[in-house]
Tab-separated table of C-alpha atoms in Angstrom:
chain	number	residue	atom	x	y	z
J	22	MET	CA	15.527	6.666	-11.951
J	23	ASP	CA	14.853	8.952	-14.859
J	24	LEU	CA	12.727	6.553	-16.835
J	25	TYR	CA	9.566	8.540	-16.408
J	26	SER	CA	8.696	12.199	-16.697
J	27	GLY	CA	9.533	14.572	-13.843
J	28	HIS	CA	6.047	14.609	-12.322
J	29	ILE	CA	5.745	10.825	-12.416
J	30	ASN	CA	9.227	10.366	-10.917
J	31	ARG	CA	8.461	12.785	-8.118
J	32	LEU	CA	5.176	11.037	-7.369
J	33	VAL	CA	6.861	7.603	-7.360
J	34	GLU	CA	9.566	8.877	-4.970
J	35	GLU	CA	7.033	10.524	-2.693
J	36	LEU	CA	4.900	7.355	-2.500
J	37	ALA	CA	7.935	5.104	-2.043
J	38	SER	CA	8.948	7.184	0.999
J	39	LEU	CA	5.807	6.009	2.836
J	40	PRO	CA	6.158	2.945	5.089
J	41	GLY	CA	5.352	-0.426	3.534
J	42	ILE	CA	5.340	0.893	-0.038
J	43	GLY	CA	8.255	-0.402	-2.092
J	44	GLY	CA	9.502	0.841	-5.445
J	45	LYS	CA	7.285	-1.400	-7.567
J	46	SER	CA	4.130	-0.656	-5.553
J	47	ALA	CA	4.929	3.046	-5.722
J	48	GLN	CA	5.130	2.825	-9.534
J	49	ARG	CA	1.861	0.930	-9.761
J	50	LEU	CA	0.164	3.398	-7.409
J	51	ALA	CA	1.544	6.414	-9.282
J	52	PHE	CA	0.154	5.225	-12.624
J	53	TYR	CA	-3.128	4.348	-10.953
J	54	ILE	CA	-3.388	7.862	-9.503
J	55	ILE	CA	-2.520	9.494	-12.833
J	56	ASN	CA	-5.355	7.582	-14.457
J	57	MET	CA	-7.880	8.302	-11.697
J	58	PRO	CA	-10.699	10.794	-12.434
J	59	LYS	CA	-9.646	14.314	-11.357
J	60	ASP	CA	-12.366	14.599	-8.732
J	61	ARG	CA	-11.257	11.377	-7.054
J	62	VAL	CA	-7.677	12.670	-6.910
J	63	ALA	CA	-8.984	15.920	-5.410
J	64	LYS	CA	-10.922	13.893	-2.826
J	65	LEU	CA	-7.831	11.830	-1.989
J	66	THR	CA	-5.576	14.859	-1.424
J	67	LYS	CA	-8.301	16.672	0.521
J	68	THR	CA	-8.860	13.675	2.801
J	69	ILE	CA	-5.109	13.507	3.484
J	70	SER	CA	-4.818	17.231	4.281
J	71	ASP	CA	-8.014	17.261	6.341
J	72	ALA	CA	-6.882	14.345	8.458
J	73	ARG	CA	-3.474	15.928	9.046
J	74	GLU	CA	-5.029	19.317	9.898
J	75	ASN	CA	-7.936	18.220	12.023
J	76	VAL	CA	-6.799	15.244	14.008
J	77	HIS	CA	-5.534	16.194	17.474
J	78	TYR	CA	-4.491	14.437	20.626
J	79	CYS	CA	-7.367	14.019	23.082
J	80	LYS	CA	-6.757	16.412	25.980
J	81	VAL	CA	-7.401	13.639	28.480
J	82	CYS	CA	-6.080	10.333	27.116
J	83	CYS	CA	-3.860	11.581	24.253
J	84	THR	CA	-5.476	9.349	21.612
J	85	LEU	CA	-5.906	10.753	18.105
J	86	THR	CA	-9.335	12.293	17.666
J	87	ASP	CA	-11.261	14.968	15.744
J	88	ASP	CA	-12.499	16.610	18.927
J	89	GLU	CA	-10.883	18.263	21.948
J	90	ILE	CA	-11.869	15.251	24.019
J	91	CYS	CA	-12.284	11.831	22.388
J	92	PRO	CA	-15.669	10.020	22.389
J	93	ILE	CA	-14.395	7.442	24.913
J	94	CYS	CA	-13.229	10.043	27.463
J	95	ALA	CA	-16.425	12.031	26.851
J	96	ASN	CA	-18.615	8.958	27.451
J	97	GLU	CA	-20.006	9.060	30.991
J	98	LYS	CA	-21.045	5.413	30.838
J	99	ARG	CA	-17.412	4.266	30.721
J	100	ASP	CA	-15.617	3.429	33.955
J	101	HIS	CA	-13.306	6.409	34.391
J	102	ARG	CA	-11.660	4.849	37.452
J	103	THR	CA	-9.908	2.218	35.319
J	104	ILE	CA	-7.267	3.385	32.849
J	105	MET	CA	-5.698	1.049	30.288
J	106	VAL	CA	-2.301	2.279	29.113
J	107	VAL	CA	-1.537	1.407	25.459
J	108	GLU	CA	1.337	2.282	23.126
J	109	ASN	CA	-0.752	3.747	20.310
J	110	THR	CA	-4.231	4.419	18.945
J	111	ARG	CA	-4.202	1.201	16.897
J	112	ASP	CA	-3.773	-0.811	20.091
J	113	LEU	CA	-6.637	1.127	21.659
J	114	ALA	CA	-8.776	0.234	18.633
J	115	ALA	CA	-7.799	-3.433	19.007
J	116	TYR	CA	-9.158	-3.495	22.582
J	117	GLU	CA	-12.244	-1.473	21.606
J	118	LYS	CA	-12.997	-4.082	18.961
J	119	THR	CA	-13.415	-6.699	21.700
J	120	GLY	CA	-16.361	-4.621	22.942
J	121	LYS	CA	-15.779	-5.923	26.491
J	122	TYR	CA	-13.531	-3.281	28.038
J	123	GLU	CA	-15.562	-0.677	29.920
J	124	GLY	CA	-12.769	1.522	31.255
J	125	VAL	CA	-10.931	4.389	29.591
J	126	TYR	CA	-7.477	4.553	28.015
J	127	HIS	CA	-4.211	6.417	28.047
J	128	VAL	CA	-2.187	6.438	24.824
J	129	LEU	CA	1.594	6.763	25.253
J	130	HIS	CA	2.471	7.194	21.549
J	131	GLY	CA	5.510	5.006	21.827
J	132	ALA	CA	7.435	2.824	24.227
J	133	ILE	CA	10.711	3.339	26.064
J	134	SER	CA	13.556	2.090	23.884
J	135	PRO	CA	17.163	2.865	24.831
J	136	MET	CA	18.148	1.285	21.470
J	137	LEU	CA	16.121	3.827	19.484
J	138	GLY	CA	16.873	6.626	21.943
J	139	VAL	CA	13.269	6.876	23.161
J	140	GLY	CA	13.312	7.839	26.832
J	141	PRO	CA	10.492	8.200	29.381
J	142	GLY	CA	10.270	11.907	28.463
J	143	ASP	CA	9.447	11.073	24.844
J	144	ILE	CA	6.186	9.275	25.566
J	145	ARG	CA	3.018	10.615	27.202
J	146	LEU	CA	3.923	9.695	30.785
J	147	THR	CA	3.722	13.194	32.265
J	148	GLU	CA	0.117	13.343	31.036
J	149	LEU	CA	-0.607	9.955	32.650
J	150	MET	CA	0.852	11.009	36.011
J	151	HIS	CA	-1.107	14.254	35.846
J	152	ARG	CA	-4.325	12.258	35.355
J	153	LEU	CA	-3.539	10.042	38.336
J	154	GLN	CA	-3.052	13.165	40.486
J	155	THR	CA	-6.199	14.953	39.350
J	156	GLU	CA	-8.684	12.115	38.683
J	157	ASP	CA	-9.997	9.398	40.982
J	158	VAL	CA	-8.367	6.258	39.629
J	159	ASP	CA	-8.618	2.753	41.095
J	160	GLU	CA	-6.520	0.760	38.637
J	161	VAL	CA	-4.032	1.273	35.843
J	162	ILE	CA	-3.866	-1.691	33.438
J	163	VAL	CA	-0.597	-1.647	31.516
J	164	ALA	CA	-1.320	-3.042	28.031
J	165	THR	CA	1.922	-2.153	26.274
J	166	ASN	CA	3.177	-4.754	23.780
J	167	SER	CA	4.837	-7.928	24.937
J	168	SER	CA	8.120	-6.802	23.345
J	169	LEU	CA	11.355	-5.707	24.995
J	170	GLU	CA	10.268	-2.055	24.684
J	171	GLY	CA	6.743	-2.788	25.882
J	172	GLU	CA	8.018	-4.689	28.925
J	173	THR	CA	10.559	-1.990	29.781
J	174	THR	CA	7.800	0.607	29.593
J	175	ALA	CA	5.503	-1.530	31.763
J	176	MET	CA	8.234	-1.893	34.426
J	177	TYR	CA	8.921	1.838	34.358
J	178	ILE	CA	5.232	2.730	34.692
J	179	SER	CA	4.726	0.297	37.567
J	180	LYS	CA	7.667	1.824	39.476
J	181	LEU	CA	6.329	5.307	38.798
J	182	ILE	CA	2.786	4.536	39.980
J	183	LYS	CA	3.410	2.191	42.937
J	184	PRO	CA	4.283	5.035	45.397
J	185	THR	CA	0.871	6.638	44.728
J	186	GLY	CA	-0.861	3.509	46.070
J	187	ILE	CA	-2.926	3.058	42.894
J	188	LYS	CA	-3.232	-0.581	41.755
J	189	VAL	CA	-1.126	-1.343	38.657
J	190	THR	CA	-1.764	-4.504	36.648
J	191	ARG	CA	-0.284	-5.980	33.475
J	192	ILE	CA	-2.254	-7.864	30.791
J	193	ALA	CA	-1.391	-11.581	30.712
J	194	SER	CA	1.071	-12.889	28.202
J	195	GLY	CA	0.915	-16.501	27.031
J	196	VAL	CA	-0.228	-18.781	24.252
J	197	PRO	CA	-2.645	-17.002	21.875
J	198	VAL	CA	-6.102	-18.550	21.628
J	199	GLY	CA	-6.105	-21.089	18.798
J	200	GLY	CA	-2.303	-21.040	18.793
J	201	ASP	CA	-0.578	-24.344	18.185
J	202	LEU	CA	2.043	-24.974	20.889
J	203	GLU	CA	4.568	-26.394	18.443
J	204	TYR	CA	4.741	-23.109	16.513
J	205	ILE	CA	5.052	-20.827	19.519
J	206	ASP	CA	8.406	-19.429	20.606
J	207	GLU	CA	10.063	-20.570	23.817
J	208	VAL	CA	9.790	-17.261	25.636
J	209	THR	CA	6.018	-17.250	25.142
J	210	LEU	CA	5.785	-20.881	26.282
J	211	LEU	CA	7.699	-20.073	29.469
J	212	ARG	CA	5.516	-17.023	30.058
J	213	ALA	CA	2.409	-19.176	29.653
J	214	LEU	CA	3.805	-21.638	32.194
J	215	GLU	CA	4.698	-18.918	34.735
J	216	GLY	CA	1.289	-17.337	34.332
J	217	ARG	CA	-0.650	-20.600	34.777
J	218	THR	CA	-3.900	-20.373	36.718
J	219	GLU	CA	-5.745	-23.006	38.738
J	220	LEU	CA	-8.655	-24.801	37.052
O	12	MET	CA	-15.406	0.489	11.162
O	13	ASP	CA	-16.038	3.303	13.604
O	14	LEU	CA	-13.088	2.645	15.850
O	15	TYR	CA	-11.317	5.836	14.910
O	16	SER	CA	-12.376	9.427	14.527
O	17	GLY	CA	-14.191	10.528	11.357
O	18	HIS	CA	-11.130	12.016	9.669
O	19	ILE	CA	-9.000	8.964	10.385
O	20	ASN	CA	-11.727	6.596	9.179
O	21	ARG	CA	-12.165	8.545	5.961
O	22	LEU	CA	-8.404	8.555	5.350
O	23	VAL	CA	-8.157	4.805	6.013
O	24	GLU	CA	-11.049	4.142	3.596
O	25	GLU	CA	-9.565	6.387	0.928
O	26	LEU	CA	-6.137	4.729	1.164
O	27	ALA	CA	-7.625	1.233	1.245
O	28	SER	CA	-9.394	1.974	-2.054
O	29	LEU	CA	-6.013	2.213	-3.805
O	30	PRO	CA	-4.697	-0.935	-5.493
O	31	GLY	CA	-2.382	-3.140	-3.427
O	32	ILE	CA	-3.210	-1.414	-0.134
O	33	GLY	CA	-5.187	-3.606	2.257
O	34	GLY	CA	-7.032	-2.595	5.402
O	35	LYS	CA	-4.071	-3.048	7.766
O	36	SER	CA	-1.621	-1.177	5.498
O	37	ALA	CA	-4.168	1.611	5.071
O	38	GLN	CA	-4.396	1.957	8.863
O	39	ARG	CA	-0.619	2.012	9.266
O	40	LEU	CA	-0.281	4.570	6.449
O	41	ALA	CA	-3.051	6.773	7.852
O	42	PHE	CA	-1.384	7.005	11.270
O	43	TYR	CA	1.963	7.614	9.614
O	44	ILE	CA	0.496	10.487	7.578
O	45	ILE	CA	-1.214	12.005	10.625
O	46	ASN	CA	2.133	12.055	12.408
O	47	MET	CA	4.095	13.453	9.452
O	48	PRO	CA	5.257	17.106	9.626
O	49	LYS	CA	2.644	19.393	8.015
O	50	ASP	CA	4.995	20.528	5.255
O	51	ARG	CA	5.687	16.940	4.217
O	52	VAL	CA	1.952	16.252	4.017
O	53	ALA	CA	1.546	19.406	1.917
O	54	LYS	CA	4.344	18.197	-0.369
O	55	LEU	CA	2.721	14.767	-0.692
O	56	THR	CA	-0.705	16.135	-1.659
O	57	LYS	CA	0.840	18.695	-4.023
O	58	THR	CA	2.922	16.029	-5.766
O	59	ILE	CA	-0.207	13.918	-6.243
O	60	SER	CA	-2.269	16.821	-7.657
O	61	ASP	CA	0.586	18.064	-9.835
O	62	ALA	CA	1.163	14.655	-11.359
O	63	ARG	CA	-2.554	14.219	-12.067
O	64	GLU	CA	-2.853	17.737	-13.557
O	65	ASN	CA	0.328	17.894	-15.583
O	66	VAL	CA	0.940	14.455	-16.972
O	67	HIS	CA	-0.405	14.085	-20.519
O	68	TYR	CA	-0.284	11.541	-23.287
O	69	CYS	CA	2.580	12.200	-25.735
O	70	LYS	CA	1.025	13.445	-28.982
O	71	VAL	CA	3.106	10.975	-30.967
O	72	CYS	CA	3.533	7.740	-29.003
O	73	CYS	CA	0.820	8.181	-26.321
O	74	THR	CA	3.165	7.511	-23.391
O	75	LEU	CA	2.631	9.500	-20.205
O	76	THR	CA	4.822	12.595	-20.150
O	77	ASP	CA	5.060	16.153	-18.795
O	78	ASP	CA	5.520	17.641	-22.278
O	79	GLU	CA	3.470	17.739	-25.470
O	80	ILE	CA	5.941	15.326	-27.017
O	81	CYS	CA	7.905	12.888	-24.845
O	82	PRO	CA	11.718	13.024	-24.625
O	83	ILE	CA	12.047	9.792	-26.617
O	84	CYS	CA	9.896	10.972	-29.553
O	85	ALA	CA	11.645	14.364	-29.420
O	86	ASN	CA	15.111	12.747	-29.535
O	87	GLU	CA	16.478	12.931	-33.102
O	88	LYS	CA	19.157	10.366	-32.342
O	89	ARG	CA	16.578	7.615	-31.909
O	90	ASP	CA	15.614	5.452	-34.863
O	91	HIS	CA	12.166	6.769	-35.744
O	92	ARG	CA	11.688	4.097	-38.415
O	93	THR	CA	11.344	1.347	-35.796
O	94	ILE	CA	8.336	1.441	-33.472
O	95	MET	CA	7.978	-0.879	-30.489
O	96	VAL	CA	4.355	-1.329	-29.409
O	97	VAL	CA	3.909	-1.843	-25.640
O	98	GLU	CA	0.878	-2.127	-23.398
O	99	ASN	CA	1.794	0.633	-20.966
O	100	THR	CA	4.387	3.174	-19.851
O	101	ARG	CA	5.844	0.755	-17.283
O	102	ASP	CA	6.653	-1.713	-20.068
O	103	LEU	CA	8.273	1.107	-22.048
O	104	ALA	CA	10.386	1.911	-18.995
O	105	ALA	CA	11.384	-1.751	-18.687
O	106	TYR	CA	12.801	-1.723	-22.233
O	107	GLU	CA	14.419	1.699	-21.742
O	108	LYS	CA	16.207	0.299	-18.695
O	109	THR	CA	18.020	-2.190	-20.960
O	110	GLY	CA	19.628	0.842	-22.654
O	111	LYS	CA	19.949	-1.164	-25.890
O	112	TYR	CA	16.806	-0.298	-27.811
O	113	GLU	CA	17.373	2.626	-30.182
O	114	GLY	CA	13.940	2.882	-31.780
O	115	VAL	CA	10.824	4.681	-30.586
O	116	TYR	CA	7.665	3.374	-28.930
O	117	HIS	CA	3.916	3.315	-29.158
O	118	VAL	CA	1.951	2.880	-25.928
O	119	LEU	CA	-1.466	1.206	-26.270
O	120	HIS	CA	-2.637	1.752	-22.668
O	121	GLY	CA	-4.172	-1.672	-22.449
O	122	ALA	CA	-4.627	-4.894	-24.374
O	123	ILE	CA	-7.605	-6.383	-26.140
O	124	SER	CA	-9.597	-8.502	-23.685
O	125	PRO	CA	-13.050	-9.804	-24.601
O	126	MET	CA	-13.309	-11.072	-20.989
O	127	LEU	CA	-12.939	-7.565	-19.550
O	128	GLY	CA	-14.834	-5.950	-22.430
O	129	VAL	CA	-11.766	-4.155	-23.811
O	130	GLY	CA	-12.062	-3.979	-27.597
O	131	PRO	CA	-9.644	-2.703	-30.266
O	132	GLY	CA	-11.345	0.699	-30.036
O	133	ASP	CA	-10.431	1.034	-26.354
O	134	ILE	CA	-6.660	0.989	-26.852
O	135	ARG	CA	-4.494	3.428	-28.825
O	136	LEU	CA	-4.613	1.578	-32.152
O	137	THR	CA	-6.083	4.413	-34.233
O	138	GLU	CA	-3.103	6.555	-33.184
O	139	LEU	CA	-0.719	3.754	-34.204
O	140	MET	CA	-2.299	3.341	-37.649
O	141	HIS	CA	-2.207	7.117	-38.114
O	142	ARG	CA	1.537	7.108	-37.396
O	143	LEU	CA	2.134	4.316	-39.913
O	144	GLN	CA	0.303	6.364	-42.550
O	145	THR	CA	2.073	9.650	-41.863
O	146	GLU	CA	5.589	8.578	-40.804
O	147	ASP	CA	8.212	6.542	-42.645
O	148	VAL	CA	8.252	3.295	-40.691
O	149	ASP	CA	10.282	0.194	-41.533
O	150	GLU	CA	9.323	-2.126	-38.695
O	151	VAL	CA	6.741	-2.472	-35.940
O	152	ILE	CA	7.928	-4.656	-33.042
O	153	VAL	CA	4.966	-5.923	-31.036
O	154	ALA	CA	6.073	-6.169	-27.404
O	155	THR	CA	2.740	-6.720	-25.706
O	156	ASN	CA	2.796	-9.141	-22.754
O	157	SER	CA	2.995	-12.851	-23.281
O	158	SER	CA	-0.501	-13.257	-21.774
O	159	LEU	CA	-3.765	-14.211	-23.478
O	160	GLU	CA	-4.650	-10.518	-23.862
O	161	GLY	CA	-1.162	-9.588	-25.050
O	162	GLU	CA	-1.140	-12.366	-27.652
O	163	THR	CA	-4.632	-11.480	-28.872
O	164	THR	CA	-3.550	-7.855	-29.254
O	165	ALA	CA	-0.379	-8.910	-31.099
O	166	MET	CA	-2.383	-11.030	-33.557
O	167	TYR	CA	-4.844	-8.184	-34.112
O	168	ILE	CA	-2.081	-5.643	-34.734
O	169	SER	CA	-0.268	-7.941	-37.140
O	170	LYS	CA	-3.467	-8.460	-39.175
O	171	LEU	CA	-4.068	-4.705	-39.178
O	172	ILE	CA	-0.554	-3.785	-40.347
O	173	LYS	CA	0.257	-6.596	-42.796
O	174	PRO	CA	-1.766	-5.040	-45.684
O	175	THR	CA	0.368	-1.867	-45.446
O	176	GLY	CA	3.502	-3.872	-46.302
O	177	ILE	CA	5.322	-2.708	-43.155
O	178	LYS	CA	7.312	-5.432	-41.410
O	179	VAL	CA	5.675	-6.612	-38.149
O	180	THR	CA	7.674	-8.652	-35.630
O	181	ARG	CA	6.956	-10.099	-32.190
O	182	ILE	CA	9.440	-10.273	-29.309
O	183	ALA	CA	10.543	-13.827	-28.546
O	184	SER	CA	8.916	-15.761	-25.785
O	185	GLY	CA	10.783	-18.558	-24.010
O	186	VAL	CA	12.743	-19.455	-20.922
O	187	PRO	CA	13.836	-16.351	-18.988
O	188	VAL	CA	17.599	-15.911	-18.629
O	189	GLY	CA	18.724	-17.569	-15.404
O	190	GLY	CA	15.401	-19.435	-15.240
O	191	ASP	CA	15.506	-23.003	-13.993
O	192	LEU	CA	13.664	-25.302	-16.435
O	193	GLU	CA	12.050	-27.345	-13.697
O	194	TYR	CA	10.178	-24.311	-12.359
O	195	ILE	CA	8.942	-23.036	-15.698
O	196	ASP	CA	5.406	-23.698	-16.913
O	197	GLU	CA	4.716	-26.034	-19.817
O	198	VAL	CA	3.415	-23.393	-22.178
O	199	THR	CA	6.646	-21.417	-21.852
O	200	LEU	CA	8.705	-24.574	-22.323
O	201	LEU	CA	6.828	-25.400	-25.534
O	202	ARG	CA	7.216	-21.807	-26.746
O	203	ALA	CA	10.952	-22.012	-26.087
O	204	LEU	CA	11.105	-25.230	-28.093
O	205	GLU	CA	9.138	-23.806	-31.038
O	206	GLY	CA	11.292	-20.703	-31.058
O	207	ARG	CA	14.614	-22.576	-30.997
O	208	THR	CA	17.430	-21.105	-33.082
O	209	GLU	CA	20.436	-22.766	-34.664
O	210	LEU	CA	23.767	-22.560	-32.813
């Protein structure tokens, strides 16, 4: 598309290459940015660079953090004997939002997917096993997604950990709270049935 | 939201302040950026700064361009006696995409809107009148949007130009090509009726 000037075209292309931003949104964003005050543009680019430069993986749980060790791992009030394994930092944040989980986390940064060529070596499993060998852990709660990849990863982790004698659990899958049965897929309905508990 | 580290939070906030990017998209984008190779992040921020620094208003038609005078105004093959007035550079691009318009443009960068407090002095009308006084112009085609603001601006421009004796026209409004009558609003249907032409 050579409708705009070189700088505008390059900006539109660059923005359109980001996930979830289509061609039209990229155009709208580009013109918005060009009309933004210069200091706001400077702030935007600085925030982007700073985040990219200064965010690291926590040395313990591998989540993304500004520090060597993330605030959760550094918090002595948390239960360090319970580790919840999640696929990414957004999932960690989702559980933190509940405010009820007292344990710590381990972030895999992905899930095993033979389809996408992601093997066990591509996610942070070595780090998890190292923690189990060096820390005193009572339970590993596998909270990977309830997708094919998430389930495969959960199975793999359980097989890996079982020989160590540490308890491995999986979060329940079933009907979401407030979910209307008629709109829920069959697999979820069957899962909910299998996972039924006594009242 | 203090779920993430400071740098991530600031990046999410900054991205969410852009138009069309909600909280969830901002989060997804932020994590995507943090995981991008450093050179791609550097390219992204440079493209943003470069566009903001180097894109100017064309000295003739006020469109956004890298040069003093935009390629369209600088093109001697275009018909410089016909000026199409549009609200913004995206609208100019829309007409350029048709490949059929041979004249030049004038970009207002807005439309008169008493509701939003945008008066005639806030859009590039002075520049338009200056062109009409200094250039040989046969016709001004008003191609502002078919919205309340666009129509108000069109009326205002026509009143402004009429005394100069230069022909002022307005693009037709009516049923879009391929549009199904039953889904088109009444105002458009009435416009299409008023604007009917003999076959």
